[in-house]
Amino acid sequence: MADVCVRIAPSPTGAPHVGTAYIALFNIAYARAQGGKVILRIEDTDQTRSRRHHEDRLLSALKWLGLAWDEGPDVGGPAAPYRQSERLDQYEKYALQLVEAGHAYYSFTTPEELAAWRSRRGQGDPPPYYAERERSASQNRGRAETADSYVIRMKMPREGTGVVTDSLRGEIPFEYATIDDQIILKSDGFPTYHLAVVVDDHLMGVDNVIRGEEWISSTPKHLLLYQQLGWDPPRYTHLPLLLNPDRSKMSKRRNPTSIDYYRRAGFLPAPMLNYLALMAYPPDGEEEKFSFQQLVDRFDLGRVNLGGSVFDLDKLSWLNGRYIREDLTPEALLGEMKSWLLNDEFISGMIPLMQERMPTLGDFMPRCAFFFAREVNPSLEDLVPGKREAADAVGMLQTAVWALEELDPWSGKEIEKAVKRVADFWEWPIRDVTRPMFSAIMGQPVGPPLYESIVLLQVDMSRSRLLAAMALLGGLSKKKLKALEKKWR
RNA sequence: GCUCCCAUCGUCUAGCGGUAAGGACCCAAGGUUUUCAACCUUGUAACCGGAGUUCGACUCUCCGUGGGAGCACCA
């Protein structure tokens, strides 16, 4: 086999996720240890959710961490383009080839019809065989040319068994009959993940797919596509998931998941990578602190752990502290502080908010400390408006989180609208919404203007403060959360 | 519900048939320090259960149990 080639294939549909960095880290560590190469490919096949600014944030977050790739949309390479939205002709070509060969078929069933069909199905029914009639009709080509819209589905075998070989878990058997006829080409002409990943990995020469465990169950589909296209499949390695404290898949509902949050909160790149590595890779002996290079030097894919890991902020903080006191000269630390938030750009955002409320220059820092703090400590009383119940305050804060998350652009005007929306929803005077928010955001019910402060704090830090306040108030039960969400939408 | 994955202290882990089951985070106590932090010492705390295999199982096999993931015109 030629040189090892791996890829990082993130989807630009939201804030840069620590899980993306975690998977990327293992891919790169493996490639470097093997002397292979790393491709960064943008999986932007979801037109409704993919955004260019998400891609930009993602790349800069990965670069901030010190992660680097050999080929990608920003550096180019022999397999360009590296953005799936720019490779549509390839996917269509192979989708048609699969149809010609009888491995895939056109389907004209609308999403509405599909939904109705699904809801009619009983519990004990056989696997979701879609569009049975269309599947067996081979003459739909003509109809596809005139139809308003259609999709192309894989034709999964209705019997037989296959095997996924995972380099860590060994052979994983599966029955074709339990797998549905997955859509591979959507009605907008874009491929789904399954087709795109197979076509691109093959065309780009990727021979090792190292991805999250959530992909195991769709690997059979990928394997079948390789077979039908007459290509050699890569070697698969599925990494364990990063978990919330309750052991569910890590989500921003329970944890800060954005790399930007950690950066904003004052974590350094090296300990971040070190900690992420620790999530699935044992340390060398008893020293848990190691550099990326040290990891590469002793990297053995086979030593990766299988159980999911709870992301522990306490331990990350401890490790970060060790880097600060052990690896940085005072000058270097000063430099880190400056490139973090102690710079003109950031502080100048605070000046207009503070000019009217600082009798002396010395009042500035104490009153703006919350802009820099990792967390604040609001009191219970300040979080609950007079005459209201704590449970309602929690609910209100939750709706504030939802309202803020949807904002685009992230501006004072929009934040004001969001807060009004929350007040309307609860039929509360605006003050009953802003006072708890002041406390949650700043740690006290008074301070610089709320909306502009939230602007400076950015979405991830704001959310984490609101979430922390909710936890302080006792949180929200799963049931109540669901009911509230339904009402909110 | 169906399919699959996983299983050592609360958390991250070492262990690869014979160990007093080791380390780290967290927590507690003590020490050091003008304070705090850091540092040092000590302590609390784990092999999910049941059958096998074996002279001997945390370790191998099977069955349970528990947890997780997937089952979209999202990735």
Coordinates of C-alpha atoms (C1' of nucleotides) in Angstrom, one line a residue:
Chain A
M1 CA 0.0 0.0 0.0
A2 CA 1.0 3.5 -0.7
D3 CA 1.6 6.1 1.9
V4 CA -1.1 6.6 4.5
C5 CA -3.7 9.2 3.6
V6 CA -6.3 10.4 6.0
R7 CA -8.8 13.2 5.9
I8 CA -10.6 15.6 8.2
A9 CA -14.1 16.1 6.9
P10 CA -16.1 18.6 8.9
S11 CA -19.4 20.1 8.0
P12 CA -19.7 23.9 8.2
T13 CA -23.1 23.9 9.8
G14 CA -22.5 25.6 13.1
A15 CA -19.8 26.6 15.6
P16 CA -16.5 24.7 15.4
H17 CA -17.1 21.7 17.7
V18 CA -14.5 20.3 20.0
G19 CA -15.5 16.9 18.7
T20 CA -14.3 17.9 15.3
A21 CA -10.9 18.9 16.8
Y22 CA -10.8 15.6 18.7
I23 CA -11.3 13.5 15.6
A24 CA -8.9 15.7 13.6
L25 CA -6.3 15.3 16.2
F26 CA -6.3 11.6 16.0
N27 CA -6.3 11.6 12.2
I28 CA -3.4 13.9 12.1
A29 CA -1.5 12.1 14.8
Y30 CA -1.9 8.9 12.9
A31 CA -0.9 10.4 9.6
R32 CA 2.2 12.0 11.1
A33 CA 3.2 8.9 12.9
Q34 CA 3.0 7.0 9.7
G35 CA 4.6 9.7 7.6
G36 CA 1.4 10.0 5.6
K37 CA -0.6 13.0 4.5
V38 CA -3.7 14.8 5.7
I39 CA -6.5 16.2 3.6
L40 CA -9.1 18.7 4.9
R41 CA -12.4 18.4 3.0
I42 CA -15.4 20.5 3.6
E43 CA -18.6 18.5 3.6
D44 CA -21.1 21.3 2.7
T45 CA -23.7 19.2 1.0
D46 CA -26.5 20.4 3.2
Q47 CA -27.5 23.6 1.4
T48 CA -29.9 24.7 4.1
R49 CA -27.4 24.6 6.9
S50 CA -24.0 25.1 5.4
R51 CA -22.5 28.6 5.7
R52 CA -19.3 30.0 4.5
H53 CA -18.7 31.9 7.7
H54 CA -19.0 28.7 9.6
E55 CA -16.3 27.2 7.4
D56 CA -14.1 30.3 8.0
R57 CA -14.5 30.0 11.8
L58 CA -13.9 26.3 11.6
L59 CA -10.6 26.6 9.8
S60 CA -9.3 29.4 12.0
A61 CA -10.3 27.4 15.1
L62 CA -8.4 24.3 13.9
K63 CA -5.4 26.5 13.0
W64 CA -5.6 28.2 16.4
L65 CA -5.3 24.7 18.0
G66 CA -2.2 24.1 15.9
L67 CA -3.8 21.5 13.7
A68 CA -2.4 21.5 10.2
W69 CA -3.2 19.7 7.0
D70 CA -1.4 19.1 3.7
E71 CA -4.3 19.6 1.3
G72 CA -7.5 21.6 1.7
P73 CA -9.7 24.4 0.4
D74 CA -7.3 27.0 1.8
V75 CA -4.0 25.5 0.5
G76 CA -5.2 23.6 -2.6
G77 CA -3.8 20.3 -3.7
P78 CA -3.9 17.7 -6.5
A79 CA -7.4 16.5 -5.7
A80 CA -8.9 20.0 -5.7
P81 CA -11.6 21.2 -5.2
Y82 CA -11.9 20.3 -1.5
R83 CA -15.3 21.6 -1.0
Q84 CA -18.0 19.1 -1.8
S85 CA -20.4 21.8 -3.1
E86 CA -17.8 22.3 -5.9
R87 CA -17.7 18.7 -6.9
L88 CA -21.3 18.0 -7.7
D89 CA -20.6 16.7 -11.2
Q90 CA -18.7 13.9 -9.7
Y91 CA -21.5 12.7 -7.5
E92 CA -24.0 12.9 -10.2
K93 CA -21.8 11.0 -12.5
Y94 CA -21.4 8.1 -10.1
A95 CA -25.0 8.2 -9.0
L96 CA -26.1 7.7 -12.6
Q97 CA -23.5 5.0 -13.1
L98 CA -25.1 3.2 -10.1
V99 CA -28.5 3.6 -11.7
E100 CA -27.3 2.2 -15.0
A101 CA -25.8 -0.8 -13.3
G102 CA -29.1 -1.5 -11.5
H103 CA -27.6 -0.7 -8.0
A104 CA -29.7 2.5 -7.5
Y105 CA -33.1 3.8 -8.7
Y106 CA -35.0 7.0 -9.2
S107 CA -37.7 7.8 -6.6
F108 CA -40.4 10.3 -7.0
T109 CA -42.0 9.9 -3.6
T110 CA -42.3 13.3 -1.9
P111 CA -41.1 13.9 1.6
E112 CA -44.8 14.4 2.6
E113 CA -45.8 11.0 1.3
L114 CA -42.8 9.5 3.0
A115 CA -43.8 11.0 6.4
A116 CA -47.3 9.7 6.0
W117 CA -46.0 6.3 5.1
R118 CA -43.7 6.3 8.1
S119 CA -46.4 7.2 10.5
R120 CA -48.6 4.4 9.3
R121 CA -46.0 1.8 10.0
G122 CA -46.4 -0.4 13.0
Q123 CA -43.8 -1.3 15.5
G124 CA -43.2 -4.8 14.4
D125 CA -43.0 -4.0 10.8
P126 CA -40.1 -5.1 8.7
P127 CA -37.3 -2.6 7.9
P128 CA -38.1 0.5 6.0
Y129 CA -38.3 -0.6 2.5
Y130 CA -39.0 2.5 0.5
A131 CA -40.9 3.0 -2.7
E132 CA -41.1 -0.7 -3.6
R133 CA -42.7 0.0 -7.0
E134 CA -40.1 2.5 -8.0
R135 CA -37.3 0.2 -6.9
S136 CA -38.3 -2.5 -9.3
A137 CA -39.1 -0.2 -12.2
S138 CA -36.0 0.1 -14.4
Q139 CA -37.6 2.5 -16.9
N140 CA -37.8 5.6 -14.8
R141 CA -35.1 7.4 -16.6
G142 CA -37.5 9.2 -18.9
R143 CA -39.7 10.2 -16.0
A144 CA -36.8 11.6 -14.2
E145 CA -36.2 14.0 -17.1
T146 CA -39.6 15.5 -16.9
A147 CA -40.4 15.2 -13.2
D148 CA -40.3 18.3 -11.0
S149 CA -38.0 16.6 -8.6
Y150 CA -36.7 13.2 -7.8
V151 CA -34.1 11.5 -5.7
I152 CA -31.8 8.6 -6.3
R153 CA -31.8 5.8 -3.8
M154 CA -29.4 2.9 -3.2
K155 CA -30.9 -0.5 -3.9
M156 CA -29.9 -2.5 -0.8
P157 CA -29.9 -6.3 -1.1
R158 CA -32.9 -7.8 0.6
E159 CA -30.9 -10.7 1.9
G160 CA -27.5 -11.8 2.8
T161 CA -25.0 -10.7 5.4
G162 CA -21.9 -8.6 5.3
V163 CA -19.0 -7.6 7.5
V164 CA -17.6 -4.2 8.5
T165 CA -14.0 -4.5 9.6
D166 CA -13.1 -1.9 12.2
S167 CA -9.4 -1.8 13.1
L168 CA -10.2 -1.6 16.8
R169 CA -13.3 -3.7 17.1
G170 CA -12.6 -6.4 14.6
E171 CA -15.4 -7.8 12.4
I172 CA -18.9 -6.4 12.9
P173 CA -21.6 -8.4 11.1
F174 CA -24.7 -6.9 9.7
E175 CA -27.7 -8.0 7.7
Y176 CA -28.5 -6.2 4.5
A177 CA -32.2 -6.7 5.1
T178 CA -32.1 -4.4 8.1
I179 CA -30.7 -1.5 6.1
D180 CA -32.9 0.9 4.2
D181 CA -32.6 2.2 0.7
Q182 CA -30.7 5.3 1.6
I183 CA -31.0 8.4 -0.6
I184 CA -27.7 9.1 -2.3
L185 CA -28.6 12.0 -4.5
K186 CA -31.1 14.6 -3.1
S187 CA -33.7 16.4 -5.2
D188 CA -31.6 19.5 -5.2
G189 CA -28.9 17.6 -7.0
F190 CA -26.6 17.5 -4.0
P191 CA -25.4 14.1 -2.8
T192 CA -26.0 12.9 0.7
Y193 CA -23.1 12.2 3.0
H194 CA -23.0 8.5 2.1
L195 CA -22.4 9.0 -1.6
A196 CA -20.2 12.0 -1.2
V197 CA -17.9 10.5 1.4
V198 CA -17.3 7.3 -0.7
V199 CA -16.7 9.1 -4.0
D200 CA -14.4 11.7 -2.5
D201 CA -12.4 9.3 -0.3
H202 CA -11.8 7.2 -3.3
L203 CA -11.0 10.0 -5.7
M204 CA -8.7 11.7 -3.1
G205 CA -6.9 8.5 -2.3
V206 CA -7.9 8.3 1.3
D207 CA -7.0 4.9 2.6
N208 CA -7.7 5.3 6.3
V209 CA -11.0 6.6 7.5
I210 CA -10.8 7.6 11.2
R211 CA -14.2 9.0 12.3
G212 CA -16.6 9.0 15.2
E213 CA -18.3 5.9 16.5
E214 CA -21.7 7.3 15.4
W215 CA -20.8 6.2 11.9
I216 CA -20.5 2.5 12.5
S217 CA -24.0 1.7 11.6
S218 CA -23.8 3.4 8.2
T219 CA -20.5 1.9 7.2
P220 CA -22.3 -1.1 5.5
K221 CA -23.9 1.3 3.1
H222 CA -20.5 2.8 2.3
L223 CA -18.9 -0.6 1.9
L224 CA -21.6 -1.6 -0.5
L225 CA -21.1 1.5 -2.6
Y226 CA -17.3 0.8 -2.8
Q227 CA -18.2 -2.7 -4.0
Q228 CA -20.7 -1.5 -6.6
L229 CA -18.4 1.1 -7.9
G230 CA -15.6 -1.4 -8.1
W231 CA -13.3 0.4 -5.7
D232 CA -11.2 -0.8 -2.7
P233 CA -12.6 0.4 0.6
P234 CA -10.4 2.2 3.1
R235 CA -9.5 0.8 6.5
Y236 CA -12.0 2.0 9.1
T237 CA -11.3 3.1 12.6
H238 CA -14.1 4.4 14.7
L239 CA -13.2 6.5 17.7
P240 CA -15.3 6.7 20.9
L241 CA -17.5 9.6 21.5
L242 CA -17.0 12.7 23.7
L243 CA -19.7 12.6 26.3
N244 CA -21.7 14.9 28.6
P245 CA -21.6 14.2 32.3
D246 CA -24.7 12.1 31.9
R247 CA -22.9 10.0 29.3
S248 CA -25.0 11.1 26.4
K249 CA -23.2 12.4 23.3
M250 CA -21.6 15.8 24.0
S251 CA -24.0 18.6 23.2
K252 CA -24.1 22.3 23.7
R253 CA -27.2 22.0 25.8
R254 CA -25.1 20.6 28.6
N255 CA -21.5 21.6 27.9
P256 CA -19.7 24.3 26.0
T257 CA -18.9 22.5 22.8
S258 CA -17.5 25.3 20.7
I259 CA -13.7 25.6 20.3
D260 CA -14.3 29.3 20.3
Y261 CA -15.8 29.1 23.8
Y262 CA -12.6 27.5 25.2
R263 CA -10.5 30.1 23.4
R264 CA -12.7 32.9 24.7
A265 CA -12.6 31.4 28.2
G266 CA -8.8 31.5 28.3
F267 CA -7.7 28.0 27.5
L268 CA -4.5 27.5 25.5
P269 CA -4.1 25.4 22.4
A270 CA -1.5 23.0 23.6
P271 CA -3.4 21.8 26.7
M272 CA -6.5 21.6 24.7
L273 CA -4.9 19.1 22.3
N274 CA -3.2 17.3 25.2
Y275 CA -6.5 16.9 26.9
L276 CA -8.4 15.8 23.8
A277 CA -5.8 13.2 23.2
L278 CA -6.2 11.9 26.8
M279 CA -9.9 11.4 26.0
A280 CA -9.1 8.3 24.1
Y281 CA -5.4 7.7 24.3
P282 CA -3.5 6.6 27.4
P283 CA -0.6 8.6 28.6
D284 CA 2.9 7.3 28.5
G285 CA 3.5 6.0 32.0
E286 CA 2.3 8.4 34.7
E287 CA 2.9 11.7 33.0
E288 CA -0.3 13.0 31.5
K289 CA 1.1 16.1 30.1
F290 CA 2.6 15.7 26.7
S291 CA 3.1 17.7 23.5
F292 CA 1.5 16.9 20.1
Q293 CA 4.9 15.8 18.9
Q294 CA 5.4 13.5 21.9
L295 CA 2.0 12.0 21.1
V296 CA 3.0 11.4 17.5
D297 CA 6.3 9.8 18.5
R298 CA 4.5 7.1 20.4
F299 CA 1.2 7.0 18.5
D300 CA -0.2 3.5 18.0
L301 CA -3.8 3.5 16.6
G302 CA -4.4 0.1 18.3
R303 CA -4.0 1.6 21.7
V304 CA -7.0 3.9 21.3
N305 CA -9.6 3.2 24.0
L306 CA -13.1 2.1 23.1
G307 CA -15.4 3.5 25.8
G308 CA -16.8 7.0 25.4
S309 CA -15.2 9.7 27.5
V310 CA -16.9 12.3 29.6
F311 CA -15.4 15.7 28.9
D312 CA -14.2 17.0 32.3
L313 CA -13.7 20.7 32.5
D314 CA -12.0 20.4 35.9
K315 CA -9.3 18.2 34.5
L316 CA -8.9 20.4 31.4
S317 CA -8.5 23.4 33.7
W318 CA -5.9 21.6 35.8
L319 CA -3.9 20.7 32.7
N320 CA -4.2 24.2 31.3
G321 CA -2.9 25.6 34.6
R322 CA 0.2 23.3 34.3
Y323 CA 1.0 24.7 30.9
I324 CA 0.7 28.2 32.1
R325 CA 3.0 27.7 35.1
E326 CA 5.4 25.2 33.6
D327 CA 5.7 26.1 29.9
L328 CA 5.5 29.9 29.7
T329 CA 8.0 32.5 30.6
P330 CA 6.5 35.7 32.1
E331 CA 7.0 37.4 28.8
A332 CA 5.3 34.6 26.9
L333 CA 2.4 34.6 29.3
L334 CA 2.0 38.4 28.8
G335 CA 2.0 37.7 25.1
E336 CA -0.8 35.1 25.5
M337 CA -2.8 37.5 27.6
K338 CA -2.5 40.2 25.0
S339 CA -3.5 38.0 22.1
W340 CA -6.4 36.7 24.2
L341 CA -8.4 39.7 25.3
L342 CA -6.0 42.2 26.8
N343 CA -5.7 44.2 23.7
D344 CA -7.0 47.5 22.2
E345 CA -9.5 45.8 19.9
F346 CA -11.4 44.0 22.7
I347 CA -11.1 46.7 25.3
S348 CA -12.2 49.5 22.9
G349 CA -15.5 47.7 22.6
M350 CA -16.1 48.2 26.3
I351 CA -15.1 51.9 26.5
P352 CA -18.3 53.3 25.1
L353 CA -20.3 51.2 27.6
M354 CA -18.2 52.4 30.5
Q355 CA -17.5 56.0 29.9
E356 CA -20.6 57.3 31.6
R357 CA -20.3 55.0 34.6
M358 CA -16.8 55.3 35.7
P359 CA -16.0 58.2 38.1
T360 CA -12.4 57.3 38.0
L361 CA -10.3 55.2 35.7
G362 CA -9.9 52.8 38.6
D363 CA -13.6 51.8 38.4
F364 CA -13.2 50.4 35.0
M365 CA -11.5 47.0 35.7
P366 CA -13.7 45.9 38.7
R367 CA -16.8 46.7 36.8
C368 CA -15.7 45.0 33.6
A369 CA -14.2 41.9 35.2
F370 CA -17.1 39.8 34.0
F371 CA -16.0 40.4 30.4
F372 CA -12.8 38.4 31.2
A373 CA -14.0 35.9 33.7
R374 CA -14.5 32.3 32.9
E375 CA -17.6 32.2 35.1
V376 CA -19.5 34.5 37.4
N377 CA -21.3 33.9 40.6
P378 CA -24.8 35.3 40.6
S379 CA -26.9 35.1 43.8
L380 CA -30.1 33.1 43.8
E381 CA -32.2 36.1 44.8
D382 CA -31.0 38.2 41.9
L383 CA -31.7 35.4 39.4
V384 CA -35.4 35.3 40.4
P385 CA -37.5 38.4 39.8
G386 CA -39.7 39.3 42.8
K387 CA -42.9 37.4 43.1
R388 CA -41.8 34.8 40.6
E389 CA -40.9 31.2 41.1
A390 CA -37.4 29.8 40.6
A391 CA -38.8 27.3 38.2
D392 CA -40.2 30.0 36.0
A393 CA -36.9 31.9 36.1
V394 CA -35.2 28.7 34.8
G395 CA -37.7 28.4 32.0
M396 CA -37.3 32.0 31.1
L397 CA -33.5 31.7 30.9
Q398 CA -33.9 28.7 28.7
T399 CA -36.1 30.6 26.3
A400 CA -33.5 33.3 26.3
V401 CA -30.9 30.8 25.3
W402 CA -33.0 29.7 22.4
A403 CA -33.8 33.2 21.4
L404 CA -30.1 34.2 21.4
E405 CA -29.0 31.0 19.5
E406 CA -31.1 31.9 16.6
L407 CA -29.7 35.4 16.1
D408 CA -28.2 36.5 12.9
P409 CA -26.5 38.8 12.9
W410 CA -25.2 38.9 16.4
S411 CA -25.9 42.6 17.3
G412 CA -27.3 44.7 20.1
K413 CA -30.4 45.4 18.0
E414 CA -31.1 41.7 17.5
I415 CA -30.4 40.9 21.1
E416 CA -32.9 43.5 22.2
K417 CA -35.5 41.9 19.9
A418 CA -34.7 38.5 21.3
V419 CA -35.2 39.7 24.8
K420 CA -38.5 41.3 23.9
R421 CA -39.6 38.1 22.4
V422 CA -38.8 36.3 25.6
A423 CA -40.7 38.9 27.6
D424 CA -43.7 38.6 25.3
F425 CA -43.6 34.8 25.4
W426 CA -43.9 34.9 29.2
E427 CA -46.1 37.9 29.3
W428 CA -43.7 39.4 31.8
P429 CA -42.5 43.1 32.0
I430 CA -39.2 43.3 30.2
R431 CA -37.5 44.1 33.5
D432 CA -38.3 40.7 34.9
V433 CA -36.4 39.3 32.0
T434 CA -33.4 41.6 32.0
R435 CA -32.7 41.6 35.7
P436 CA -32.1 37.8 35.9
M437 CA -30.1 38.1 32.7
F438 CA -28.0 40.8 34.1
S439 CA -27.2 38.6 37.0
A440 CA -26.6 35.5 34.9
I441 CA -24.3 37.4 32.5
M442 CA -22.5 39.7 34.9
G443 CA -22.9 38.0 38.3
Q444 CA -24.8 40.9 39.6
P445 CA -28.1 42.7 38.7
V446 CA -26.4 45.9 37.7
G447 CA -23.6 46.7 35.2
P448 CA -23.0 48.1 31.7
P449 CA -25.8 47.9 29.2
L450 CA -27.0 44.3 28.9
Y451 CA -27.4 43.9 25.1
E452 CA -24.0 45.4 24.2
S453 CA -22.4 43.4 26.9
I454 CA -23.8 40.2 25.4
V455 CA -22.5 41.3 22.0
L456 CA -19.0 41.5 23.4
L457 CA -19.3 38.2 25.3
Q458 CA -20.2 36.4 22.1
V459 CA -22.7 33.6 21.8
D460 CA -20.9 30.7 23.3
M461 CA -19.8 32.5 26.5
S462 CA -23.3 34.1 26.9
R463 CA -25.0 30.7 26.5
S464 CA -22.6 29.1 29.1
R465 CA -23.4 31.8 31.6
L466 CA -27.1 31.5 31.1
L467 CA -26.9 27.7 31.4
A468 CA -24.8 28.0 34.6
A469 CA -27.5 30.3 36.1
M470 CA -30.1 27.7 35.2
A471 CA -28.2 25.0 36.9
L472 CA -27.8 27.2 39.9
L473 CA -31.6 27.5 40.1
G474 CA -32.0 23.8 40.0
G475 CA -32.2 23.2 36.2
L476 CA -35.1 22.0 34.2
S477 CA -36.4 18.4 34.0
K478 CA -36.3 16.7 30.7
K479 CA -40.1 16.6 30.6
K480 CA -40.5 20.3 31.3
L481 CA -37.8 21.2 28.9
K482 CA -39.6 19.3 26.1
A483 CA -42.9 20.9 26.9
L484 CA -41.4 24.3 27.0
E485 CA -39.6 23.8 23.7
K486 CA -42.8 22.8 22.1
K487 CA -44.6 25.9 23.3
W488 CA -41.7 28.1 22.3
R489 CA -41.4 26.9 18.7
Chain B
rG1 C1' -39.3 -0.9 18.5
rC2 C1' -35.1 -2.7 15.3
rU3 C1' -29.6 -2.9 14.4
rC4 C1' -24.9 -2.1 16.3
rC5 C1' -21.2 -0.5 19.9
rC6 C1' -19.3 -0.2 24.8
rA7 C1' -18.4 -1.7 30.2
rU8 C1' -11.8 -1.0 36.2
rC9 C1' -12.6 4.4 41.7
rG10 C1' -17.8 10.1 40.7
rU11 C1' -14.4 11.4 36.0
rC12 C1' -9.9 10.1 32.5
rU13 C1' -7.2 5.7 32.7
rA14 C1' -2.9 1.5 33.7
rG15 C1' -3.6 -3.7 33.7
rC16 C1' -2.8 -7.7 28.4
rG17 C1' -4.3 -15.5 33.6
rG18 C1' -1.1 -15.4 39.5
rU19 C1' -0.8 -7.5 41.6
rA20 C1' -1.9 -5.4 48.7
rA21 C1' -5.8 -3.6 41.3
rG22 C1' -1.3 1.5 40.0
rG23 C1' -1.6 6.9 38.4
rA24 C1' -4.3 11.6 37.4
rC25 C1' -8.6 15.0 38.1
rC26 C1' -12.2 16.0 41.9
rC27 C1' -13.1 15.8 47.3
rA28 C1' -11.2 15.6 52.5
rA29 C1' -7.2 16.1 56.2
rG30 C1' -2.3 17.7 57.4
rG31 C1' 2.4 20.3 56.0
rU32 C1' 4.9 24.6 53.7
rU33 C1' 3.8 29.8 52.7
rU34 C1' 2.5 37.0 55.4
rU35 C1' -2.5 35.6 52.2
rC36 C1' -4.1 33.0 48.0
rA37 C1' -2.4 29.9 44.4
rA38 C1' 1.3 26.4 43.6
rC39 C1' 3.9 22.5 45.9
rC40 C1' 4.5 18.1 49.4
rU41 C1' 2.2 14.1 52.5
rU42 C1' -1.9 11.2 53.7
rG43 C1' -6.9 9.6 53.1
rU44 C1' -12.0 8.3 50.8
rA45 C1' -13.2 5.6 46.3
rA46 C1' -13.5 0.7 41.2
rC47 C1' -13.0 -4.5 38.5
rC48 C1' -21.9 -4.4 36.6
rG49 C1' -24.1 -9.6 37.6
rG50 C1' -24.3 -14.9 36.6
rA51 C1' -22.5 -19.2 34.4
rG52 C1' -18.5 -21.6 32.2
rU53 C1' -12.8 -22.4 30.6
rU54 C1' -8.6 -22.9 33.9
rC55 C1' -4.8 -25.2 39.4
rG56 C1' -6.0 -19.9 39.2
rA57 C1' -9.6 -15.0 36.5
rC58 C1' -10.3 -7.7 36.3
rU59 C1' -8.1 -10.2 32.2
rC60 C1' -10.7 -15.7 27.8
rU61 C1' -16.1 -17.5 26.2
rC62 C1' -21.4 -17.3 26.7
rC63 C1' -25.9 -15.2 28.7
rG64 C1' -28.0 -11.3 31.3
rU65 C1' -27.9 -6.1 33.1
rG66 C1' -26.6 -1.2 32.4
rG67 C1' -25.1 2.8 29.3
rG68 C1' -24.5 4.8 24.4
rA69 C1' -25.0 5.4 19.1
rG70 C1' -27.6 4.8 14.5
rC71 C1' -32.4 3.9 12.1
rA72 C1' -33.6 11.9 7.7
rC73 C1' -33.9 14.7 0.7
rC74 C1' -28.3 16.2 8.6
rA75 C1' -23.6 15.2 8.6

